[in-house]
Short mmCIF file of N, CA and C in Angstrom, two decimals:
data_model
loop_
_atom_site.label_atom_id
_atom_site.label_comp_id
_atom_site.label_asym_id
_atom_site.label_seq_id
_atom_site.Cartn_x
_atom_site.Cartn_y
_atom_site.Cartn_z
N UNK A 57 99.71 120.20 114.35
CA UNK A 57 98.77 121.18 114.33
C UNK A 57 97.88 121.29 115.48
N UNK A 58 97.80 120.40 116.26
CA UNK A 58 96.74 120.30 117.33
C UNK A 58 97.13 121.41 118.31
N UNK A 59 98.65 121.66 118.62
CA UNK A 59 98.89 122.60 119.47
C UNK A 59 98.79 124.16 118.75
N UNK A 60 99.10 124.18 117.53
CA UNK A 60 98.88 125.49 116.92
C UNK A 60 97.45 125.93 116.81
N UNK A 61 96.46 125.03 116.75
CA UNK A 61 95.04 125.27 116.49
C UNK A 61 94.42 125.29 118.05
N UNK A 62 95.23 124.66 118.98
CA UNK A 62 94.57 124.44 120.31
C UNK A 62 93.33 123.56 120.35
N UNK A 63 93.36 122.52 119.46
CA UNK A 63 92.54 121.42 119.50
C UNK A 63 92.65 120.28 120.72
N UNK A 64 91.63 119.79 121.06
CA UNK A 64 91.80 118.64 121.99
C UNK A 64 92.63 117.46 121.59
N UNK A 65 93.25 116.61 122.36
CA UNK A 65 94.09 115.74 122.03
C UNK A 65 93.23 114.74 121.17
N UNK A 66 92.14 114.62 121.50
CA UNK A 66 91.30 113.60 120.88
C UNK A 66 90.77 113.83 119.38
N UNK A 67 91.28 115.07 119.04
CA UNK A 67 91.09 115.32 117.48
C UNK A 67 92.08 114.42 116.65
N UNK A 68 91.38 113.65 115.75
CA UNK A 68 92.07 112.80 114.93
C UNK A 68 92.96 113.48 114.05
N UNK A 69 94.24 113.11 113.77
CA UNK A 69 95.17 113.78 113.01
C UNK A 69 94.72 113.73 111.48
N UNK A 70 94.32 112.70 110.93
CA UNK A 70 93.72 112.65 109.44
C UNK A 70 92.66 113.80 109.12
N UNK A 71 91.92 114.19 110.17
CA UNK A 71 90.92 115.21 110.01
C UNK A 71 91.54 116.43 109.93
N UNK A 72 92.67 116.97 110.87
CA UNK A 72 93.43 118.08 110.70
C UNK A 72 94.11 118.24 109.41
N UNK A 73 94.89 117.00 109.16
CA UNK A 73 95.67 117.16 107.79
C UNK A 73 94.52 117.50 106.66
N UNK A 74 93.47 116.85 106.45
CA UNK A 74 92.49 116.95 105.63
C UNK A 74 91.90 118.47 105.52
N UNK A 75 91.49 118.96 106.53
CA UNK A 75 91.02 120.29 106.52
C UNK A 75 92.11 121.39 106.19
N UNK A 76 93.31 121.20 106.75
CA UNK A 76 94.24 122.29 106.36
C UNK A 76 94.88 121.93 105.05
N UNK A 77 94.75 120.84 104.45
CA UNK A 77 95.18 120.62 103.04
C UNK A 77 96.58 120.36 103.15
N UNK A 78 97.17 119.75 104.23
CA UNK A 78 98.53 119.60 104.54
C UNK A 78 98.88 118.15 104.29
N UNK A 79 100.18 117.69 103.85
CA UNK A 79 100.52 116.52 103.63
C UNK A 79 100.93 115.78 104.87
N UNK A 80 100.91 114.41 105.13
CA UNK A 80 101.15 113.62 105.99
C UNK A 80 102.91 113.76 105.85
N UNK A 81 103.44 113.41 107.07
CA UNK A 81 104.96 113.58 107.02
C UNK A 81 105.46 112.50 106.21
N UNK A 82 104.99 111.35 106.10
CA UNK A 82 105.43 110.26 104.98
C UNK A 82 105.39 110.75 103.73
N UNK A 83 104.53 111.49 103.25
CA UNK A 83 104.32 112.15 102.00
C UNK A 83 105.48 113.13 101.61
N UNK A 84 105.23 113.99 102.83
CA UNK A 84 106.29 114.99 102.65
C UNK A 84 107.82 114.63 102.24
N UNK A 85 108.12 113.56 102.89
CA UNK A 85 109.48 112.74 102.77
C UNK A 85 109.63 112.15 101.55
N UNK A 86 108.66 111.61 100.87
CA UNK A 86 108.62 110.87 99.50
C UNK A 86 108.67 111.99 98.70
N UNK A 87 108.04 113.30 98.79
CA UNK A 87 108.06 114.28 97.76
C UNK A 87 109.48 114.78 97.79
N UNK A 88 110.14 115.06 98.95
CA UNK A 88 111.55 115.70 98.98
C UNK A 88 112.45 114.73 98.40
N UNK A 89 112.50 113.30 98.71
CA UNK A 89 113.21 112.28 98.04
C UNK A 89 113.34 112.38 96.50
N UNK A 90 111.88 112.32 96.05
CA UNK A 90 111.84 112.32 94.53
C UNK A 90 112.49 113.61 93.91
N UNK A 91 112.10 114.70 94.42
CA UNK A 91 112.69 116.20 93.97
C UNK A 91 114.22 116.08 94.05
N UNK A 92 114.84 115.47 95.10
CA UNK A 92 116.27 115.38 95.48
C UNK A 92 116.80 114.39 94.43
N UNK A 93 116.16 113.28 93.91
CA UNK A 93 116.55 112.27 92.99
C UNK A 93 116.49 112.80 91.79
N UNK A 94 115.66 113.71 91.33
CA UNK A 94 115.61 114.44 90.12
C UNK A 94 116.65 115.16 89.94
N UNK A 95 117.14 115.90 90.90
CA UNK A 95 118.32 116.76 91.07
C UNK A 95 119.59 116.05 90.71
N UNK A 96 119.61 114.89 91.45
CA UNK A 96 120.86 114.04 91.35
C UNK A 96 120.99 113.46 89.93
N UNK A 97 120.01 113.02 89.26
CA UNK A 97 120.02 112.40 87.93
C UNK A 97 120.36 113.53 86.98
N UNK A 98 120.03 114.73 87.14
CA UNK A 98 120.33 115.79 86.26
C UNK A 98 121.54 116.60 86.37
N UNK A 99 122.42 115.95 87.22
CA UNK A 99 123.72 116.63 87.57
C UNK A 99 124.67 116.19 86.33
N UNK A 100 125.73 116.91 85.97
CA UNK A 100 126.58 116.60 85.08
C UNK A 100 127.30 115.04 85.26
N UNK A 101 127.48 114.41 84.12
CA UNK A 101 128.10 113.18 84.42
C UNK A 101 129.39 113.19 85.12
N UNK A 102 130.03 114.18 85.20
CA UNK A 102 131.39 114.28 85.74
C UNK A 102 131.40 114.39 87.37
N UNK A 103 129.99 114.50 87.89
CA UNK A 103 130.04 114.72 89.34
C UNK A 103 129.92 113.45 89.95
N UNK A 104 130.53 113.43 91.13
CA UNK A 104 130.68 112.26 92.16
C UNK A 104 129.12 111.76 92.41
N UNK A 105 128.43 112.55 92.63
CA UNK A 105 127.00 112.17 92.96
C UNK A 105 126.22 111.56 91.81
N UNK A 106 126.40 112.12 90.76
CA UNK A 106 125.65 111.30 89.70
C UNK A 106 126.38 109.98 89.24
N UNK A 107 127.58 109.90 89.67
CA UNK A 107 128.38 108.70 89.35
C UNK A 107 127.59 107.53 90.32
N UNK A 108 127.61 108.09 91.60
CA UNK A 108 127.00 107.27 92.74
C UNK A 108 125.57 106.63 92.31
N UNK A 109 124.94 107.65 91.79
CA UNK A 109 123.46 107.25 91.57
C UNK A 109 123.44 106.27 90.29
N UNK A 110 124.37 106.43 89.34
CA UNK A 110 124.41 105.52 88.35
C UNK A 110 124.80 104.15 88.68
N UNK A 111 125.69 103.88 89.55
CA UNK A 111 126.12 102.91 90.13
C UNK A 111 124.94 102.09 90.94
N UNK A 112 124.21 102.94 91.66
CA UNK A 112 123.10 102.28 92.32
C UNK A 112 122.04 101.85 91.38
N UNK A 113 121.81 102.43 90.46
CA UNK A 113 121.07 102.03 89.50
C UNK A 113 121.38 100.77 88.63
N UNK A 114 122.41 100.88 88.18
CA UNK A 114 123.11 99.82 87.56
C UNK A 114 123.27 98.33 88.12
N UNK A 115 123.70 98.48 89.57
CA UNK A 115 123.89 97.36 90.21
C UNK A 115 122.75 97.03 91.08
N UNK A 116 121.74 97.70 91.09
CA UNK A 116 120.56 97.58 92.08
C UNK A 116 120.99 97.65 93.62
N UNK A 117 121.94 98.43 93.90
CA UNK A 117 122.22 98.54 95.29
C UNK A 117 121.08 99.26 95.88
N UNK A 118 120.83 98.90 97.35
CA UNK A 118 119.86 99.64 98.01
C UNK A 118 120.29 101.02 98.36
N UNK A 119 119.34 101.98 98.46
CA UNK A 119 119.82 103.27 98.66
C UNK A 119 118.66 104.12 97.94
N UNK A 120 118.93 105.53 97.82
CA UNK A 120 117.90 106.50 97.14
C UNK A 120 117.48 105.92 95.85
N UNK A 121 118.36 105.65 94.96
CA UNK A 121 117.82 105.23 93.62
C UNK A 121 117.01 104.17 93.63
N UNK A 122 117.15 103.03 94.32
CA UNK A 122 116.11 102.04 94.43
C UNK A 122 114.78 102.29 95.10
N UNK A 123 115.00 103.12 96.07
CA UNK A 123 113.89 103.63 96.77
C UNK A 123 112.98 104.54 95.98
N UNK A 124 113.67 105.42 95.35
CA UNK A 124 112.94 106.42 94.38
C UNK A 124 112.40 105.84 93.21
N UNK A 125 113.12 104.69 92.68
CA UNK A 125 112.56 103.86 91.54
C UNK A 125 111.15 103.22 92.01
N UNK A 126 111.14 102.78 93.29
CA UNK A 126 109.77 102.06 93.69
C UNK A 126 108.85 103.17 93.94
N UNK A 127 109.03 104.38 94.27
CA UNK A 127 108.15 105.35 94.33
C UNK A 127 107.57 105.82 92.93
N UNK A 128 108.55 105.74 92.11
CA UNK A 128 108.05 106.37 90.56
C UNK A 128 107.14 105.25 90.09
N UNK A 129 107.34 104.04 90.36
CA UNK A 129 106.40 102.96 89.91
C UNK A 129 105.01 102.99 90.45
N UNK A 130 105.12 103.12 91.84
CA UNK A 130 103.90 103.03 92.65
C UNK A 130 103.16 104.45 92.28
N UNK A 131 103.66 105.55 91.98
CA UNK A 131 102.98 106.60 91.75
C UNK A 131 102.73 107.00 90.28
N UNK A 132 103.23 105.91 89.59
CA UNK A 132 103.08 106.04 87.95
C UNK A 132 103.68 107.32 87.38
N UNK A 133 104.67 107.71 87.77
CA UNK A 133 105.51 108.87 87.37
C UNK A 133 106.47 108.39 86.23
N UNK A 134 106.85 109.36 85.37
CA UNK A 134 107.76 108.88 84.21
C UNK A 134 109.27 108.59 84.86
N UNK A 135 109.87 107.60 84.19
CA UNK A 135 111.05 107.14 84.69
C UNK A 135 112.01 108.11 84.28
N UNK A 136 112.71 109.03 85.29
CA UNK A 136 113.35 110.18 85.06
C UNK A 136 114.94 109.60 84.70
N UNK A 137 115.25 108.35 84.85
CA UNK A 137 116.44 107.82 84.61
C UNK A 137 116.55 107.55 83.31
N UNK A 138 115.50 107.58 82.43
CA UNK A 138 115.63 107.14 81.06
C UNK A 138 115.13 108.55 80.19
N UNK A 139 114.34 109.35 80.62
CA UNK A 139 114.05 110.47 79.97
C UNK A 139 114.57 111.78 80.70
N UNK A 140 114.66 112.77 80.06
CA UNK A 140 114.86 114.17 80.83
C UNK A 140 113.58 114.97 80.80
N UNK A 141 113.45 115.46 82.02
CA UNK A 141 112.47 116.41 82.20
C UNK A 141 112.98 117.61 82.98
N UNK A 142 112.24 118.71 82.73
CA UNK A 142 112.56 120.16 83.36
C UNK A 142 112.30 119.90 84.98
N UNK A 143 112.97 120.77 85.74
CA UNK A 143 112.68 120.68 87.10
C UNK A 143 111.25 121.13 87.47
N UNK A 144 110.71 122.15 86.62
CA UNK A 144 109.41 122.67 86.99
C UNK A 144 108.32 121.45 86.74
N UNK A 145 108.57 120.96 85.48
CA UNK A 145 107.49 119.74 85.09
C UNK A 145 107.51 118.81 86.00
N UNK A 146 108.83 118.28 86.39
CA UNK A 146 108.85 117.14 87.46
C UNK A 146 108.23 117.47 88.68
N UNK A 147 108.41 118.69 89.28
CA UNK A 147 107.85 119.02 90.56
C UNK A 147 106.41 119.09 90.39
N UNK A 148 105.79 119.57 89.44
CA UNK A 148 104.32 119.69 89.20
C UNK A 148 103.73 118.11 89.28
N UNK A 149 104.27 117.48 88.47
CA UNK A 149 104.07 116.13 88.40
C UNK A 149 104.01 115.37 89.59
N UNK A 150 105.00 115.48 90.37
CA UNK A 150 105.23 114.85 91.51
C UNK A 150 104.29 115.38 92.61
N UNK A 151 104.11 116.78 92.62
CA UNK A 151 103.04 117.38 93.56
C UNK A 151 101.76 116.84 93.46
N UNK A 152 101.31 116.63 92.26
CA UNK A 152 99.99 116.21 91.78
C UNK A 152 99.75 114.75 92.21
N UNK A 153 100.73 113.98 92.04
CA UNK A 153 100.74 112.60 92.41
C UNK A 153 100.76 112.43 93.86
N UNK A 154 101.63 113.14 94.66
CA UNK A 154 101.69 113.03 96.03
C UNK A 154 100.20 113.53 96.89
N UNK A 155 99.79 114.49 96.20
CA UNK A 155 98.53 114.94 96.71
C UNK A 155 97.54 114.06 96.62
N UNK A 156 97.37 113.21 95.47
CA UNK A 156 96.41 112.26 95.38
C UNK A 156 96.66 111.15 96.25
N UNK A 157 97.93 110.77 96.50
CA UNK A 157 98.25 109.65 97.22
C UNK A 157 98.05 110.04 98.77
N UNK A 158 98.14 111.32 99.14
CA UNK A 158 97.91 111.79 100.46
C UNK A 158 96.47 111.71 100.78
N UNK A 159 95.66 112.13 99.70
CA UNK A 159 93.99 112.17 99.76
C UNK A 159 93.71 110.75 100.09
N UNK A 160 94.28 109.70 99.30
CA UNK A 160 93.62 108.44 99.49
C UNK A 160 94.11 107.82 100.89
N UNK A 161 95.40 108.15 101.19
CA UNK A 161 95.95 107.65 102.49
C UNK A 161 95.03 108.22 103.65
N UNK A 162 94.70 109.56 103.62
CA UNK A 162 93.80 110.00 104.65
C UNK A 162 92.40 109.52 104.70
N UNK A 163 91.88 109.32 103.65
CA UNK A 163 90.63 108.74 103.50
C UNK A 163 90.65 107.22 104.16
N UNK A 164 91.64 106.52 103.79
CA UNK A 164 91.79 104.99 104.34
C UNK A 164 91.95 105.07 105.87
N UNK A 165 92.76 106.13 106.18
CA UNK A 165 92.77 106.31 107.80
C UNK A 165 91.60 106.76 108.48
N UNK A 166 90.88 107.66 107.95
CA UNK A 166 89.58 108.11 108.39
C UNK A 166 88.55 107.17 108.42
N UNK A 167 88.55 106.13 107.61
CA UNK A 167 87.51 105.05 107.59
C UNK A 167 87.67 104.18 108.68
N UNK A 168 88.95 103.94 109.09
CA UNK A 168 89.25 103.19 110.47
C UNK A 168 88.69 103.79 111.68
N UNK A 169 88.50 105.28 111.62
CA UNK A 169 88.12 105.69 112.98
C UNK A 169 86.65 105.67 113.49
N UNK A 170 86.40 105.55 114.63
CA UNK A 170 85.08 105.39 115.11
C UNK A 170 84.16 106.52 114.77
N UNK A 171 84.91 107.89 114.95
CA UNK A 171 84.06 109.02 114.67
C UNK A 171 83.34 109.20 113.39
N UNK A 172 84.11 108.39 112.28
CA UNK A 172 83.50 108.50 111.03
C UNK A 172 82.34 107.69 110.75
N UNK A 173 82.08 106.53 111.49
CA UNK A 173 81.02 105.69 111.30
C UNK A 173 79.62 106.40 111.37
N UNK A 174 79.44 107.33 112.02
CA UNK A 174 78.08 107.89 112.14
C UNK A 174 77.92 108.76 111.19
#
């Protein structure tokens, strides 16, 4: 955003993200992973991808299922491996939770900066 807005290098990234209402890259990735995990969980049982997700969940293998399971716990989202949700509902819940997480992350980052102390 610094290059697009032609701001100085000294402009803190959290301030830019806050002002533009944008998500940090970490939170964008989490959001995409959660939405993709929802897609995989809702595939037909005969699909190979669904079978792989089920094996990862059942055997606690490292991978997308374990990672998304942790995000679901951390963000206090409904466990989509046990209940079915419509795609639109899931996306709204994830968006709201990620926005809240992003807001808290940016506030924590801003509190560490020298420019905020004044």
